[in-house]
Amino acid sequence: MLHFDDPVTKFPKITQARAKKIQTLSIYTVHDLLYHFPFRYEDYSIFKTIGEIEANETVTLQGIVKKVTRSRAFRRKMTITEAYIDDHTGTIKAVWFNVFGPLRFLAKNKYVQISGKVSLDKKNKLYFQHPNFELINKHQFESQKKGAGSQLAATGALIPIYPETRGITSYWLRAMVKKILLLVQFVDPIPHEILKTQKLPPIKKALKTIHFPSSLEEAMTAKRRFAFEKLFMMQFKALSIKQQWEKNKAVKIPFSKTTITSFVKSLPFALTNAQRKVAWQIIKDIEKEQPMNRLLEGDVGSGKTVVAAMAALSVITRKHQVALLAPTEVLALQHFKEFLSLFNSKKHSVALLTSAHSKINGVGSARKTLISKLRNGSIDIVIGTHALLQQSVSFKDLALVIVDEQHRFGVKQRAYLQQQTIIIDDGQDKKIPHFLTMTATPIPRTLSLAIFGNLELSIIDEYPKGRKKISTKVISSQGREQIYTFIKKEICSGRQAFIIYPLVSETSKMSEVKAATEEHRTLQEKIFPEFKSGLLHGKMKPKEKEEIMRQFKNGTYDLLVATSVVEVGIDVPNATVMVIEGAERFGLAQLHQFRGRVGRSAYQSYCFLFTSDNTPLTTRRLRVMEQTNNGFKIAEADLKLRGPGQFMGTLQSGLPDIAMESLTDVKLIQTSRTEAQRLLAFDPHLKKFPSLKKNIKKMEMTTHWE
Ligand code: ADP
Ligand code: MG
């Protein structure tokens, strides 16, 4: 008997050497191995006789081996095995070009079952090239018993194809899984009741059918169950974090109508409806004693800063402190300037603390002074980078933390700020700050719900009026010259351009630096010799990068060539052209981020997506960019076309494939959330469900939580 938690080596057929190899696939325990799901199935369920088969069919047949020959192809150090198989309706040849273990059992007069695609040889004769085969017994042959091969499950059915690694083939995995399924004790992490209401198969059935289904439909049902399992656990975890969070207390910030109204009136523009809506959600949240934990999503330029400022203003009006955390110097500085211009510096004191700057209300201040003023409460708002997270920084009365571009901070860093508790009155009633995190990565709502299940969500899905649409065009190889001419014209009239290169593929021998340098040289010498272009790549030191960006900003360079690994985190309103090479290699969300670098001024801006790939899927994807500038629409489209994978990078998540695929399944996400909510109310510590508890713990170690 095997248990889920046993190391795979507990199963005698798996040697230490193999166990080491499958670790590359993150497989350590029996559970891991059984949860290593096939990503597709080969359909070998159609049986035919040799007399019936035709070229290009994928079939299974049974027969007797009449002859086996083994020879060596000298030049390629390869062993060729040929076998002639007869089933009374005809004879057919099968050929294998390399040695694989089981081939040594192939011998004259053995009974075999063969699955594969029928090919035509040079003489127009049918044969099998490298088919799967299994030995069967005489009885199976004579009774023409059809179905999955008994031992290895490589023929005669839907055959699972797994993610493989060196030394670990699907062939081997199938054999191991098949045997282990007979020996293992199944423990279902999902409560029986829930499976029943959701009409999902129990673990034993689901594991058997996800590996060895008798129909694709059966496989899908099993897949759905495991997707549910994962989502359910994620939701349970998220909701229990949320529940814990809500047990904390925060300072109530009563809405100050006059202050906010006059602030909004003082703005040089009218708020968009979306801004109003989300500002109101935040204001309502911080009125409560329960700490807010809200994610504000809004595309670049959608106007998140003003919303954050309204929240900050509410807090400082009530004489509490606010901290705003930005991921880079540049962004911190930008926010600082904006806040200074938004707030009356006579009434409020706004500070900046980064590794390079220490300022109060625009005037330089000693670091020590600034820190002591944070502690005694005479600074109302501090804006900073990681420098704010030092031990020496503490607050008198921190009631709101705003984190910009939240994904760029680690979970630990954010937790650190959360723990900046403020002690009120008798020193016992601990309060934590309200939390507002912001992101410019538009993530479809369902995806957010699945990943940030513990956060409340506010979305700005509308742009300030009067913004010019960035004119976007997909350009195939033929269109290149014309675009270069266009860019020259733009530069001649004083504008600047970005050219982004995709990260050079890892298989290519050329290093990123070398490739980027070469591209840059070609552009400089051959295409734009009359202009000056700068180069930015991932291997540069931060100081070097900053210097190049500064020079682009001040106009020393007309063009900036950058590899995609570089975050071009600068605001250069004068740049009006964004060229992206190899555009098909990027997710739409990412292309959208790049495009957001232009269109920041009154000038009309352009984005050109260069691609040499004109397959229908790529064309359809890239056309979405031409059709809309709305980041949420793009994200939704991308989610449909490419799945959630590309959002994950930015979200720092280690989700397994099955959960990823299911992230497009709105209904499944919602039901998993509802069920998790119910169970959380009934048994918050999972006392009655130890197996679920264990599985969630295990998942925590591989998934990053917001
Ligand atoms: P982001 O969401 O990317 O942080 P910002 O808050 O920096 O966007 O806003 C981008 C620009 O739009 C800023 O210059 C800001 O002053 C301006 N802005 C914000 N809201 C509006 C609005 N409702 N109407 C016009 N301009 C606005
Ligand atoms: Mg911003």
XYZ file of C-alpha atoms and ligand atoms in Angstrom:
734
model
C 0.000 0.000 0.000
C 1.263 3.431 -0.930
C 0.274 6.756 0.569
C 0.077 10.121 -1.157
C 2.840 11.501 1.045
C 5.290 8.676 0.438
C 8.380 9.549 -1.548
C 8.182 8.084 -5.045
C 11.047 5.743 -4.216
C 8.727 3.898 -1.843
C 7.469 2.308 -5.016
C 10.173 -0.271 -5.761
C 10.093 0.276 -9.534
C 11.297 3.826 -9.109
C 15.010 3.899 -8.467
C 16.940 6.686 -6.783
C 18.358 7.650 -10.146
C 14.900 8.042 -11.665
C 13.629 9.837 -8.608
C 16.375 12.366 -9.085
C 15.403 12.903 -12.681
C 11.715 13.444 -12.029
C 12.526 16.092 -9.489
C 13.023 18.355 -12.486
C 9.286 18.035 -12.954
C 8.737 18.961 -9.288
C 7.737 15.410 -8.517
C 8.846 14.171 -5.122
C 5.952 12.239 -3.644
C 3.409 9.755 -4.873
C 0.906 12.587 -4.757
C 3.073 14.746 -6.998
C 3.399 11.935 -9.499
C -0.310 11.273 -9.647
C -0.943 14.998 -9.966
C 1.424 15.240 -12.903
C -1.383 15.370 -15.423
C -1.237 14.691 -19.139
C -1.497 17.804 -21.273
C -3.136 15.878 -24.095
C -4.159 12.422 -25.196
C -3.274 10.462 -28.268
C -6.375 8.770 -29.580
C -5.504 5.139 -30.264
C -8.979 3.816 -29.600
C -9.799 2.881 -33.180
C -9.090 -0.791 -33.935
C -8.684 -2.089 -37.452
C -7.347 -5.152 -39.192
C -4.349 -4.886 -41.480
C -6.639 -5.443 -44.435
C -8.710 -2.410 -43.524
C -6.126 0.269 -42.858
C -5.274 3.183 -45.096
C -2.421 5.658 -45.227
C -2.377 8.486 -42.657
C -4.852 6.825 -40.334
C -4.067 6.553 -36.648
C -5.097 3.058 -35.633
C -4.519 0.123 -33.349
C -4.138 -3.430 -34.572
C -3.250 -6.815 -33.168
C -1.084 -9.461 -34.777
C 1.676 -12.043 -34.566
C 5.302 -11.113 -35.103
C 6.590 -13.000 -38.122
C 10.119 -11.689 -38.274
C 12.339 -9.206 -36.467
C 15.574 -7.756 -37.818
C 17.944 -5.441 -36.066
C 20.575 -3.520 -37.976
C 22.803 -0.520 -37.469
C 22.808 2.608 -39.526
C 26.531 3.357 -39.482
C 26.617 7.012 -40.038
C 24.062 7.900 -37.447
C 24.947 5.452 -34.697
C 21.408 4.257 -34.714
C 19.855 0.867 -34.369
C 17.007 0.116 -36.731
C 14.497 -2.486 -35.672
C 12.096 -3.869 -38.245
C 9.257 -6.216 -37.528
C 6.685 -7.883 -39.795
C 3.316 -8.360 -38.210
C 0.545 -10.575 -39.503
C -3.124 -10.728 -38.486
C -4.579 -13.159 -41.073
C -5.864 -10.242 -43.184
C -2.397 -9.133 -44.197
C 1.148 -8.352 -43.152
C 2.589 -4.990 -42.301
C 6.016 -3.690 -41.450
C 6.832 -1.605 -38.388
C 10.097 0.305 -38.040
C 11.828 1.803 -35.021
C 14.869 4.008 -35.416
C 16.354 3.878 -32.001
C 16.509 1.478 -29.166
C 14.047 1.751 -26.442
C 13.889 -0.765 -23.663
C 10.796 -2.780 -24.423
C 11.919 -3.387 -28.014
C 14.161 -6.169 -26.783
C 11.054 -8.212 -25.962
C 9.950 -8.083 -29.546
C 10.550 -11.505 -31.079
C 9.198 -13.943 -33.601
C 5.827 -15.502 -32.739
C 5.008 -12.996 -30.017
C 1.556 -11.459 -30.025
C 1.522 -7.674 -30.151
C -0.818 -4.753 -30.134
C 0.392 -1.774 -32.135
C -0.824 1.805 -32.187
C 0.341 4.558 -34.439
C -0.044 6.425 -37.650
C 0.039 4.475 -40.893
C 2.629 5.839 -43.349
C 3.516 5.137 -46.956
C 7.069 4.099 -47.784
C 9.000 4.950 -50.943
C 7.501 1.984 -52.729
C 3.995 3.134 -51.816
C 3.575 0.382 -49.268
C 1.852 0.892 -45.936
C 3.986 0.658 -42.794
C 4.230 1.968 -39.236
C 6.987 4.320 -38.249
C 7.836 4.148 -34.603
C 4.466 2.952 -33.361
C 3.688 2.262 -29.724
C 3.445 -1.411 -29.035
C 2.672 -3.806 -26.256
C 2.912 -7.544 -25.984
C -0.397 -9.280 -25.496
C -1.188 -12.911 -24.849
C -2.576 -15.451 -27.216
C -5.973 -15.316 -25.590
C -6.258 -11.569 -26.008
C -5.404 -11.994 -29.634
C -7.703 -14.854 -30.395
C -10.663 -13.368 -28.566
C -9.824 -10.094 -30.278
C -10.131 -8.434 -26.915
C -9.888 -4.735 -27.532
C -9.000 -1.893 -25.282
C -6.135 -0.420 -23.375
C -3.056 -2.549 -23.172
C -2.921 -4.228 -19.817
C 0.606 -3.340 -18.781
C 1.810 -0.056 -20.122
C -1.328 1.512 -21.453
C 0.485 2.667 -24.541
C -1.908 1.295 -27.127
C -5.555 0.697 -27.894
C -7.066 3.614 -26.016
C -6.705 7.321 -25.288
C -3.053 7.516 -24.366
C -1.872 10.218 -22.006
C 0.973 12.463 -23.150
C 2.803 14.129 -20.282
C 5.200 17.006 -19.870
C 8.511 15.157 -20.095
C 12.070 15.773 -19.081
C 15.451 14.214 -19.785
C 15.268 10.539 -18.992
C 11.569 10.673 -18.144
C 9.297 9.839 -21.048
C 5.534 9.680 -21.254
C 6.053 5.996 -21.839
C 7.722 5.572 -18.475
C 5.308 7.863 -16.660
C 2.328 5.943 -17.985
C 3.709 2.689 -16.751
C 4.449 4.032 -13.277
C 1.158 5.839 -12.893
C -0.785 2.846 -14.052
C 0.813 0.622 -11.451
C 0.720 3.112 -8.628
C -2.979 3.727 -9.181
C -3.535 0.099 -8.211
C -1.565 0.386 -4.991
C -2.295 3.794 -3.578
C -4.697 4.669 -0.835
C -6.891 7.521 -2.065
C -7.676 10.374 0.267
C -9.948 13.076 -1.038
C -9.056 16.619 0.018
C -12.436 17.923 -1.090
C -15.325 17.249 1.291
C -17.661 14.630 -0.078
C -20.710 16.871 0.254
C -19.173 19.519 -1.962
C -18.296 17.032 -4.672
C -21.858 15.814 -4.583
C -23.434 19.236 -4.939
C -21.008 20.179 -7.666
C -21.454 16.838 -9.407
C -17.730 16.218 -9.523
C -16.081 12.783 -9.424
C -14.335 11.636 -6.231
C -10.557 11.499 -6.204
C -10.126 7.838 -7.061
C -12.272 7.978 -10.130
C -10.916 11.357 -11.140
C -7.273 10.295 -10.916
C -7.915 7.119 -12.858
C -9.774 8.879 -15.606
C -7.506 11.878 -15.951
C -4.639 9.506 -16.702
C -6.489 6.734 -18.514
C -9.829 8.014 -19.751
C -12.140 5.909 -21.835
C -13.360 9.028 -23.602
C -12.253 12.625 -23.921
C -15.407 13.631 -22.158
C -14.444 11.583 -19.153
C -11.024 13.218 -19.158
C -12.609 16.662 -19.228
C -14.806 15.870 -16.264
C -11.784 14.730 -14.298
C -9.883 17.847 -15.305
C -12.718 20.021 -14.168
C -12.665 18.351 -10.808
C -8.969 19.046 -10.320
C -9.366 22.605 -11.501
C -12.132 23.014 -8.979
C -9.960 21.436 -6.314
C -7.189 23.946 -6.934
C -9.448 26.958 -7.177
C -11.363 25.864 -4.124
C -8.183 25.633 -2.088
C -7.003 28.996 -3.355
C -10.284 30.593 -2.474
C -10.377 28.975 0.916
C -6.928 30.285 1.654
C -7.675 33.753 0.326
C -10.929 34.005 2.215
C -9.356 32.873 5.432
C -6.618 35.479 5.044
C -9.363 37.991 4.466
C -11.206 36.832 7.551
C -8.053 37.155 9.640
C -7.393 40.595 8.239
C -10.887 41.723 9.070
C -10.353 40.810 12.705
C -7.849 43.635 12.903
C -8.863 47.122 13.756
C -8.078 50.350 12.001
C -8.737 54.004 12.640
C -12.076 55.194 11.358
C -11.716 58.058 8.928
C -15.001 59.942 8.786
C -15.763 61.416 5.390
C -14.988 65.094 5.247
C -17.359 66.345 2.636
C -16.185 69.957 2.505
C -12.510 69.037 2.150
C -13.059 66.495 -0.589
C -15.543 68.653 -2.463
C -13.242 71.627 -2.499
C -10.315 69.423 -3.491
C -12.239 68.045 -6.446
C -13.290 71.558 -7.411
C -9.690 72.729 -7.315
C -8.598 70.158 -9.889
C -7.967 71.463 -13.395
C -10.199 68.722 -14.768
C -13.426 66.916 -13.956
C -13.117 63.415 -12.531
C -14.218 60.580 -14.732
C -17.182 58.524 -13.576
C -14.882 55.613 -12.903
C -12.656 57.780 -10.707
C -15.671 58.996 -8.752
C -16.931 55.494 -8.260
C -13.665 54.036 -6.966
C -12.880 57.074 -4.809
C -16.239 56.620 -3.167
C -15.579 52.907 -2.575
C -12.345 53.791 -0.825
C -13.831 56.587 1.233
C -16.597 54.273 2.392
C -14.058 51.609 3.282
C -11.874 53.773 5.458
C -14.865 55.043 7.376
C -15.069 51.608 8.918
C -13.192 50.282 11.877
C -12.334 47.231 9.829
C -9.119 47.886 7.939
C -9.485 48.345 4.211
C -7.564 45.996 1.944
C -8.330 47.094 -1.551
C -6.704 46.720 -4.938
C -7.130 49.598 -7.335
C -6.652 48.517 -10.921
C -6.389 51.077 -13.632
C -4.476 51.325 -16.825
C -1.537 53.664 -17.208
C -2.924 57.177 -17.457
C -6.342 56.284 -16.098
C -5.799 58.659 -13.205
C -5.121 56.547 -10.158
C -2.954 59.161 -8.480
C -5.793 61.601 -7.968
C -7.888 58.858 -6.423
C -5.048 57.936 -4.094
C -4.658 61.614 -3.253
C -8.323 61.857 -2.268
C -7.898 58.954 0.109
C -4.726 60.499 1.502
C -6.394 63.843 1.939
C -9.278 62.290 3.868
C -6.784 60.737 6.244
C -4.564 63.759 6.847
C -7.568 65.991 7.326
C -8.387 63.775 10.289
C -4.823 64.237 11.525
C -3.444 60.806 10.773
C -0.460 59.868 8.637
C -0.179 58.367 5.160
C 2.670 56.466 3.509
C 2.912 55.992 -0.228
C 5.293 53.355 -1.450
C 6.607 53.397 -5.018
C 8.824 50.766 -6.639
C 11.414 53.140 -8.140
C 13.121 56.473 -7.463
C 11.610 57.932 -10.594
C 8.067 57.010 -9.664
C 8.479 58.177 -6.076
C 9.764 61.508 -7.306
C 6.898 61.814 -9.754
C 4.327 61.137 -7.047
C 6.023 63.544 -4.702
C 5.833 66.376 -7.205
C 2.234 65.582 -7.973
C 1.223 65.465 -4.331
C 3.006 68.720 -3.648
C 1.064 70.399 -6.401
C -2.217 68.827 -5.292
C -1.926 69.724 -1.616
C -1.518 72.992 0.085
C 1.942 72.759 1.573
C 1.156 75.391 4.194
C -1.517 73.196 5.618
C 0.087 69.799 5.146
C 3.584 68.524 5.171
C 4.562 66.122 2.432
C 7.913 64.326 2.564
C 10.010 62.272 0.168
C 12.317 59.539 1.359
C 14.329 57.444 -1.092
C 17.903 56.286 -1.139
C 18.845 59.429 -3.050
C 16.460 62.015 -1.617
C 15.246 63.250 1.695
C 12.898 66.219 1.400
C 10.076 67.903 3.225
C 7.706 70.060 1.172
C 10.206 70.315 -1.627
C 13.078 71.412 0.574
C 16.009 69.141 1.328
C 16.063 67.831 4.858
C 18.455 65.712 6.854
C 17.436 62.096 6.810
C 17.541 61.958 10.575
C 15.271 64.954 10.912
C 12.797 63.512 8.473
C 12.685 60.199 10.268
C 12.195 61.829 13.646
C 9.395 63.936 12.213
C 7.679 60.828 10.956
C 7.936 59.448 14.436
C 6.579 62.536 16.187
C 3.793 62.909 13.652
C 4.709 66.278 12.186
C 4.890 64.833 8.674
C 1.472 64.057 7.204
C 2.379 62.186 4.064
C 5.583 60.434 3.210
C 6.318 59.149 -0.249
C 9.195 56.797 -0.747
C 10.777 53.684 -2.095
C 12.134 50.678 -0.264
C 13.965 53.210 1.865
C 10.711 53.531 3.786
C 10.979 49.934 4.836
C 14.042 50.364 6.999
C 13.915 49.444 10.628
C 14.625 53.010 11.673
C 11.455 54.330 10.046
C 8.411 54.404 12.269
C 5.259 56.467 12.504
C 3.291 58.168 15.176
C -0.036 57.503 13.653
C 0.018 55.716 10.312
C -3.549 55.151 9.154
C -3.222 54.562 5.419
C -0.628 52.794 3.311
C -0.758 53.162 -0.451
C 1.396 50.864 -2.554
C 1.858 51.769 -6.185
C 2.660 48.993 -8.684
C 2.100 46.491 -5.933
C 3.430 43.515 -7.867
C 6.902 44.963 -7.719
C 7.075 44.616 -3.992
C 7.494 41.340 -2.247
C 4.825 39.990 0.012
C 7.177 40.393 2.970
C 7.834 44.033 2.235
C 4.170 44.831 2.223
C 3.576 42.820 5.345
C 6.264 44.891 7.030
C 4.340 48.082 6.488
C 1.146 46.444 7.554
C 2.721 45.752 10.874
C 3.426 49.395 11.483
C 0.756 49.302 14.096
C -0.277 52.414 15.829
C -0.964 52.430 19.481
C -3.927 54.401 20.583
C -4.992 55.565 24.037
C -4.390 52.928 26.658
C -1.735 51.229 24.596
C -3.739 48.028 24.262
C -6.026 48.686 21.399
C -3.733 47.929 18.487
C -4.699 49.310 15.134
C -3.280 48.685 11.728
C -3.354 51.009 8.730
C -5.863 50.808 5.919
C -4.310 49.383 2.793
C -4.674 50.515 -0.761
C -2.632 48.810 -3.435
C -2.553 49.999 -7.017
C -1.634 48.323 -10.243
C -1.494 49.441 -13.843
C -1.653 45.887 -15.138
C -5.195 45.453 -16.323
C -6.282 42.048 -15.120
C -9.684 40.703 -16.086
C -12.054 40.740 -13.162
C -12.452 36.972 -12.869
C -8.734 36.498 -12.870
C -8.356 39.088 -10.142
C -10.999 37.358 -8.123
C -9.162 34.081 -8.416
C -5.743 35.474 -7.629
C -6.475 38.305 -5.235
C -9.384 36.577 -3.554
C -8.574 38.258 -0.270
C -8.748 41.803 -1.618
C -11.615 44.075 -2.460
C -11.418 45.253 -6.009
C -11.828 48.677 -7.579
C -11.400 49.098 -11.284
C -10.935 52.280 -13.296
C -11.996 51.198 -16.753
C -12.408 54.595 -18.295
C -9.892 57.185 -19.452
C -9.856 60.933 -18.942
C -11.539 62.685 -21.825
C -9.636 64.167 -24.701
C -6.894 61.601 -24.732
C -5.690 60.930 -28.250
C -5.934 57.358 -29.394
C -2.503 55.956 -30.180
C -2.677 54.967 -33.800
C -1.578 51.335 -33.925
C -0.630 49.239 -36.955
C 0.528 45.693 -37.428
C 3.369 45.758 -39.967
C 4.561 42.738 -41.927
C 8.036 42.501 -43.459
C 7.012 44.366 -46.627
C 5.821 47.405 -44.714
C 9.098 48.024 -42.924
C 10.695 50.555 -45.289
C 7.651 52.726 -45.329
C 7.551 52.848 -41.547
C 11.235 53.773 -41.327
C 10.525 56.658 -43.649
C 7.640 57.689 -41.448
C 9.795 57.573 -38.321
C 12.399 59.767 -40.000
C 9.723 62.306 -40.720
C 8.575 62.299 -37.108
C 12.123 62.746 -35.858
C 12.757 65.549 -38.321
C 9.770 67.370 -36.911
C 11.323 67.070 -33.464
C 9.756 63.921 -32.037
C 11.480 60.820 -30.629
C 10.980 57.068 -31.004
C 11.337 53.874 -28.990
C 12.349 50.601 -30.612
C 11.780 47.518 -28.497
C 13.387 44.146 -29.188
C 12.100 40.908 -27.741
C 14.382 39.035 -25.386
C 16.685 36.926 -27.496
C 15.689 33.295 -27.244
C 17.732 31.279 -24.819
C 18.509 28.615 -27.332
C 20.282 31.083 -29.558
C 23.976 31.253 -28.884
C 24.076 34.987 -28.963
C 23.894 36.742 -25.653
C 21.312 39.391 -25.049
C 23.962 42.089 -24.916
C 25.536 41.030 -28.163
C 22.233 40.777 -30.017
C 21.012 44.115 -28.742
C 24.313 45.758 -29.557
C 24.204 44.393 -33.078
C 20.625 45.482 -33.673
C 21.514 48.866 -32.365
C 24.511 49.145 -34.675
C 22.517 48.116 -37.737
C 19.860 50.677 -36.953
C 22.394 53.390 -36.273
C 24.587 52.730 -39.297
C 22.233 51.414 -41.941
C 18.783 52.762 -41.225
C 19.043 55.942 -39.207
C 22.600 57.170 -39.848
C 21.507 60.794 -39.679
C 20.113 60.443 -36.136
C 21.497 59.560 -32.735
C 20.245 56.466 -31.000
C 20.811 55.185 -27.472
C 20.902 51.594 -26.339
C 19.399 50.071 -23.229
C 19.699 46.418 -22.266
C 19.204 44.225 -19.258
C 22.841 43.696 -18.445
C 23.529 47.370 -17.787
C 24.017 48.665 -14.283
C 21.122 50.707 -12.877
C 23.275 53.835 -12.982
C 24.090 53.334 -16.661
C 20.442 52.748 -17.472
C 19.357 55.851 -15.679
C 21.958 57.873 -17.512
C 20.774 56.632 -20.925
C 17.165 57.299 -20.053
C 18.049 60.755 -18.833
C 19.792 61.489 -22.101
C 16.819 60.254 -24.079
C 14.545 62.415 -22.022
C 16.643 65.539 -22.542
C 16.793 64.910 -26.275
C 20.424 63.825 -26.690
C 19.077 60.752 -28.448
C 16.407 60.731 -31.137
C 15.818 57.015 -30.797
C 16.026 54.655 -27.898
C 16.687 51.024 -28.705
C 15.788 48.788 -25.771
C 15.472 45.100 -25.125
C 12.150 44.055 -23.702
C 13.715 43.062 -20.413
C 14.262 46.697 -19.652
C 11.462 48.539 -17.944
C 11.386 51.774 -19.788
C 9.953 53.455 -16.757
C 10.250 57.002 -17.923
C 7.891 59.648 -18.982
C 9.076 61.191 -22.236
C 6.132 63.190 -23.571
C 8.104 64.106 -26.675
C 8.341 60.461 -27.779
C 5.534 59.702 -30.200
C 6.613 56.484 -31.878
C 6.764 53.028 -30.342
C 8.130 50.278 -32.551
C 7.972 46.715 -31.273
C 9.987 44.090 -33.103
C 8.852 40.466 -33.041
C 5.532 41.616 -31.654
C 4.081 38.119 -31.883
C 6.331 37.057 -29.039
C 4.602 39.265 -26.529
C 1.322 38.966 -24.732
C -1.139 41.703 -25.631
C -1.100 43.013 -22.104
C 2.633 43.465 -22.390
C 2.375 45.152 -25.778
C -0.156 47.450 -24.257
C 2.286 48.342 -21.491
C 4.949 49.223 -24.031
C 2.512 51.264 -26.035
C 1.653 53.226 -22.906
C 5.114 54.813 -23.148
C 3.900 57.055 -25.945
C 0.784 59.164 -26.232
C 1.734 61.299 -23.263
C 1.441 64.668 -24.878
C -0.732 66.661 -27.227
C 1.085 65.172 -30.233
C -0.501 62.295 -32.091
C 1.369 59.084 -31.238
C 1.939 55.866 -33.137
C 2.640 52.258 -32.317
C 4.002 49.859 -34.935
C 3.940 46.149 -34.282
C 6.484 44.454 -36.509
C 5.923 40.789 -37.141
C 6.931 38.215 -39.685
C 4.416 35.730 -38.363
C 1.180 35.903 -40.315
C -0.596 32.853 -38.991
C -4.294 33.524 -38.348
C -4.006 33.337 -34.547
C -1.179 35.870 -34.407
C -2.916 38.152 -36.828
C -6.118 37.989 -34.828
C -4.287 38.697 -31.609
C -2.288 41.621 -32.888
C -5.322 43.146 -34.587
C -6.869 43.575 -31.148
C -4.166 46.167 -30.518
C -5.243 48.088 -33.602
C -8.847 48.035 -32.530
C -8.658 49.259 -28.956
C -6.559 51.257 -26.544
C -8.507 50.018 -23.547
C -6.262 47.865 -21.379
C -9.115 45.875 -19.886
C -10.556 44.970 -23.245
C -7.096 43.914 -24.357
C -6.570 41.855 -21.237
C -9.896 40.088 -21.708
C -9.039 39.302 -25.303
C -5.603 38.071 -24.348
C -7.017 35.863 -21.656
C -9.282 34.251 -24.226
C -6.618 33.863 -26.880
C -3.558 32.945 -24.874
C -4.837 31.902 -21.480
C -3.812 33.392 -18.184
C -0.149 32.409 -18.381
C 1.187 35.774 -19.350
C -0.553 37.559 -16.518
C 1.161 35.298 -14.070
C 4.623 36.651 -14.638
C 3.577 40.010 -13.405
C 1.584 38.508 -10.613
C 4.423 36.413 -9.214
C 2.385 33.320 -8.965
C 3.382 29.699 -9.131
C 0.110 28.251 -10.244
C 0.042 24.795 -11.781
C -1.211 24.424 -15.335
C -4.522 22.999 -14.423
C -5.431 25.960 -12.270
C -4.145 28.299 -14.951
C -6.389 26.823 -17.583
C -9.350 27.042 -15.302
C -8.781 30.715 -14.648
C -10.768 31.497 -17.732
C -13.703 29.591 -16.343
C -15.769 32.265 -14.659
C -18.408 29.919 -13.362
C -15.928 27.546 -11.811
C -14.181 30.405 -10.050
C -17.444 31.647 -8.662
C -18.703 28.285 -7.457
C -15.364 27.489 -5.892
C -15.537 30.778 -4.040
C -19.066 30.158 -2.833
C -18.225 26.675 -1.616
C -15.074 27.928 0.091
C -17.077 30.635 1.810
C -19.553 28.081 3.089
C -16.881 25.781 4.413
C -14.999 28.649 6.019
C -18.093 29.624 7.953
C -18.656 26.051 9.040
C -15.115 24.954 9.899
C -12.623 27.829 9.701
C -9.670 25.792 10.958
C -10.530 22.701 8.957
C -10.592 20.552 12.057
C -12.842 18.098 10.303
C -10.890 18.144 7.075
C -7.244 17.409 7.840
C -6.455 16.319 4.321
C -7.722 19.580 2.859
C -5.742 21.462 5.464
C -2.579 19.611 4.557
C -3.094 20.234 0.858
C -3.632 23.939 1.374
C -0.436 24.115 3.424
C 1.406 22.393 0.637
C -0.024 24.773 -1.937
C 1.048 27.763 0.141
C 4.621 26.759 -0.283
C 4.430 26.829 -4.059
C 2.090 29.763 -4.635
C 2.729 33.346 -3.732
C 0.005 35.102 -1.897
C -1.088 38.640 -2.128
P -1.974 56.512 -13.555
O -3.294 55.841 -13.368
O -1.176 55.906 -14.643
O -1.209 56.631 -12.272
P -2.048 59.309 -13.376
O -2.755 59.374 -12.099
O -0.581 59.567 -13.357
O -2.324 57.944 -14.080
O -2.775 60.299 -14.383
C -2.273 60.562 -15.669
C -2.500 62.009 -16.046
O -3.880 62.269 -16.223
C -2.042 62.972 -14.992
O -1.368 64.024 -15.621
C -3.312 63.452 -14.334
O -3.192 64.754 -13.836
C -4.301 63.389 -15.466
N -5.685 63.125 -15.060
C -6.119 62.354 -14.047
N -7.456 62.332 -13.994
C -7.901 63.097 -15.009
C -9.207 63.481 -15.483
N -10.308 63.024 -14.890
N -9.271 64.289 -16.550
C -8.158 64.734 -17.156
N -6.902 64.428 -16.755
C -6.771 63.615 -15.703
Mg 0.660 56.028 -11.628
